[in-house]
Amino acid sequence: MSIIDLLKPRPGLRVFVSAGAAGIGLAIAEAFIEAQAEVYICDVNQAAIDEAMSRFPKLHAGIADVSKQAQVDQIIDDARRKLGGLDVL
């Protein structure tokens, strides 16, 4: 078995990615999607979220500023509800 095979996430993981609508965050979300994970992203940019969701129709998303504790609590609760729990943050 190759190192790449060992590093590949198992299918079905429930993944939360903050700042996930663009750049490195979106690349991480895309990698998990390709590995057959259920992915929820959050970001502060609604337009970027909309664009990411148009590229990946199975993606779940919400808007939140992770510097605000109340918004973090709400977005994590929303992700848990939509994905049935979380395995990876």
mmCIF file of C-alpha atoms in Angstrom:
data_model
loop_
_atom_site.group_PDB
_atom_site.id
_atom_site.type_symbol
_atom_site.label_atom_id
_atom_site.label_comp_id
_atom_site.label_asym_id
_atom_site.label_seq_id
_atom_site.Cartn_x
_atom_site.Cartn_y
_atom_site.Cartn_z
ATOM 1 C CA MET A 1 0.000 0.000 0.000
ATOM 2 C CA SER A 2 1.346 3.443 -0.925
ATOM 3 C CA ILE A 3 1.651 6.400 1.429
ATOM 4 C CA ILE A 4 -1.033 8.179 -0.611
ATOM 5 C CA ASP A 5 -3.428 5.294 0.042
ATOM 6 C CA LEU A 6 -2.661 5.501 3.764
ATOM 7 C CA LEU A 7 -3.341 9.260 3.862
ATOM 8 C CA LYS A 8 -6.605 9.159 1.928
ATOM 9 C CA PRO A 9 -9.600 9.856 4.212
ATOM 10 C CA ARG A 10 -12.157 7.086 4.507
ATOM 11 C CA PRO A 11 -15.468 7.626 2.689
ATOM 12 C CA GLY A 12 -18.393 8.949 4.696
ATOM 13 C CA LEU A 13 -16.538 11.281 7.041
ATOM 14 C CA ARG A 14 -18.546 14.320 8.193
ATOM 15 C CA VAL A 15 -16.235 17.306 7.752
ATOM 16 C CA PHE A 16 -16.453 20.968 8.805
ATOM 17 C CA VAL A 17 -14.139 23.485 7.080
ATOM 18 C CA SER A 18 -13.997 27.096 8.274
ATOM 19 C CA ALA A 19 -13.015 29.743 5.711
ATOM 20 C CA GLY A 20 -14.029 27.039 3.253
ATOM 21 C CA ALA A 21 -15.502 29.041 0.384
ATOM 22 C CA ALA A 22 -12.251 30.005 -1.351
ATOM 23 C CA GLY A 23 -8.503 29.433 -1.450
ATOM 24 C CA ILE A 24 -6.960 26.774 0.774
ATOM 25 C CA GLY A 25 -10.226 26.178 2.649
ATOM 26 C CA LEU A 26 -12.075 25.370 -0.572
ATOM 27 C CA ALA A 27 -9.204 23.138 -1.720
ATOM 28 C CA ILE A 28 -9.466 21.198 1.555
ATOM 29 C CA ALA A 29 -13.244 20.906 1.171
ATOM 30 C CA GLU A 30 -12.835 19.738 -2.439
ATOM 31 C CA ALA A 31 -10.303 17.077 -1.420
ATOM 32 C CA PHE A 32 -12.711 15.689 1.166
ATOM 33 C CA ILE A 33 -15.575 15.786 -1.360
ATOM 34 C CA GLU A 34 -13.425 13.785 -3.795
ATOM 35 C CA ALA A 35 -12.812 11.284 -0.968
ATOM 36 C CA GLN A 36 -16.609 10.888 -0.643
ATOM 37 C CA ALA A 37 -16.969 12.830 2.609
ATOM 38 C CA GLU A 38 -19.996 14.900 3.596
ATOM 39 C CA VAL A 39 -18.679 18.469 3.794
ATOM 40 C CA TYR A 40 -19.973 21.622 5.483
ATOM 41 C CA ILE A 41 -18.146 24.907 4.931
ATOM 42 C CA CYS A 42 -18.528 28.256 6.628
ATOM 43 C CA ASP A 43 -17.215 31.613 5.507
ATOM 44 C CA VAL A 44 -17.941 35.320 5.947
ATOM 45 C CA ASN A 45 -18.399 35.855 2.205
ATOM 46 C CA GLN A 46 -21.875 34.844 0.986
ATOM 47 C CA ALA A 47 -20.941 35.312 -2.688
ATOM 48 C CA ALA A 48 -18.002 32.910 -2.294
ATOM 49 C CA ILE A 49 -20.256 30.411 -0.494
ATOM 50 C CA ASP A 50 -22.782 30.617 -3.341
ATOM 51 C CA GLU A 51 -20.047 30.055 -5.932
ATOM 52 C CA ALA A 52 -18.619 27.069 -4.021
ATOM 53 C CA MET A 53 -22.078 25.533 -3.697
ATOM 54 C CA SER A 54 -22.670 25.943 -7.434
ATOM 55 C CA ARG A 55 -19.422 24.034 -8.105
ATOM 56 C CA PHE A 56 -20.205 21.313 -5.544
ATOM 57 C CA PRO A 57 -23.961 20.678 -5.330
ATOM 58 C CA LYS A 58 -23.685 18.242 -2.377
ATOM 59 C CA LEU A 59 -21.820 20.807 -0.280
ATOM 60 C CA HIS A 60 -23.484 22.179 2.862
ATOM 61 C CA ALA A 61 -22.686 25.720 3.947
ATOM 62 C CA GLY A 62 -23.433 28.589 6.265
ATOM 63 C CA ILE A 63 -22.188 32.094 6.870
ATOM 64 C CA ALA A 64 -20.288 32.883 10.062
ATOM 65 C CA ASP A 65 -17.501 35.026 11.441
ATOM 66 C CA VAL A 66 -15.444 32.574 13.505
ATOM 67 C CA SER A 67 -14.114 35.401 15.660
ATOM 68 C CA LYS A 68 -17.616 35.628 17.189
ATOM 69 C CA GLN A 69 -18.328 32.797 19.668
ATOM 70 C CA ALA A 70 -22.125 32.924 19.254
ATOM 71 C CA GLN A 71 -21.795 32.541 15.478
ATOM 72 C CA VAL A 72 -19.382 29.628 15.935
ATOM 73 C CA ASP A 73 -21.842 27.871 18.242
ATOM 74 C CA GLN A 74 -24.689 28.392 15.757
ATOM 75 C CA ILE A 75 -22.737 27.241 12.710
ATOM 76 C CA ILE A 76 -21.398 24.109 14.450
ATOM 77 C CA ASP A 77 -24.932 23.237 15.593
ATOM 78 C CA ASP A 78 -26.199 23.728 12.017
ATOM 79 C CA ALA A 79 -23.419 21.521 10.622
ATOM 80 C CA ARG A 80 -24.162 18.769 13.159
ATOM 81 C CA ARG A 81 -27.860 18.854 12.263
ATOM 82 C CA LYS A 82 -27.262 18.758 8.514
ATOM 83 C CA LEU A 83 -24.510 16.110 8.599
ATOM 84 C CA GLY A 84 -25.773 14.053 11.544
ATOM 85 C CA GLY A 85 -22.623 14.792 13.563
ATOM 86 C CA LEU A 86 -19.006 15.760 12.873
ATOM 87 C CA ASP A 87 -15.861 13.667 12.511
ATOM 88 C CA VAL A 88 -13.345 16.259 11.291
ATOM 89 C CA LEU A 89 -12.960 19.971 12.056
#
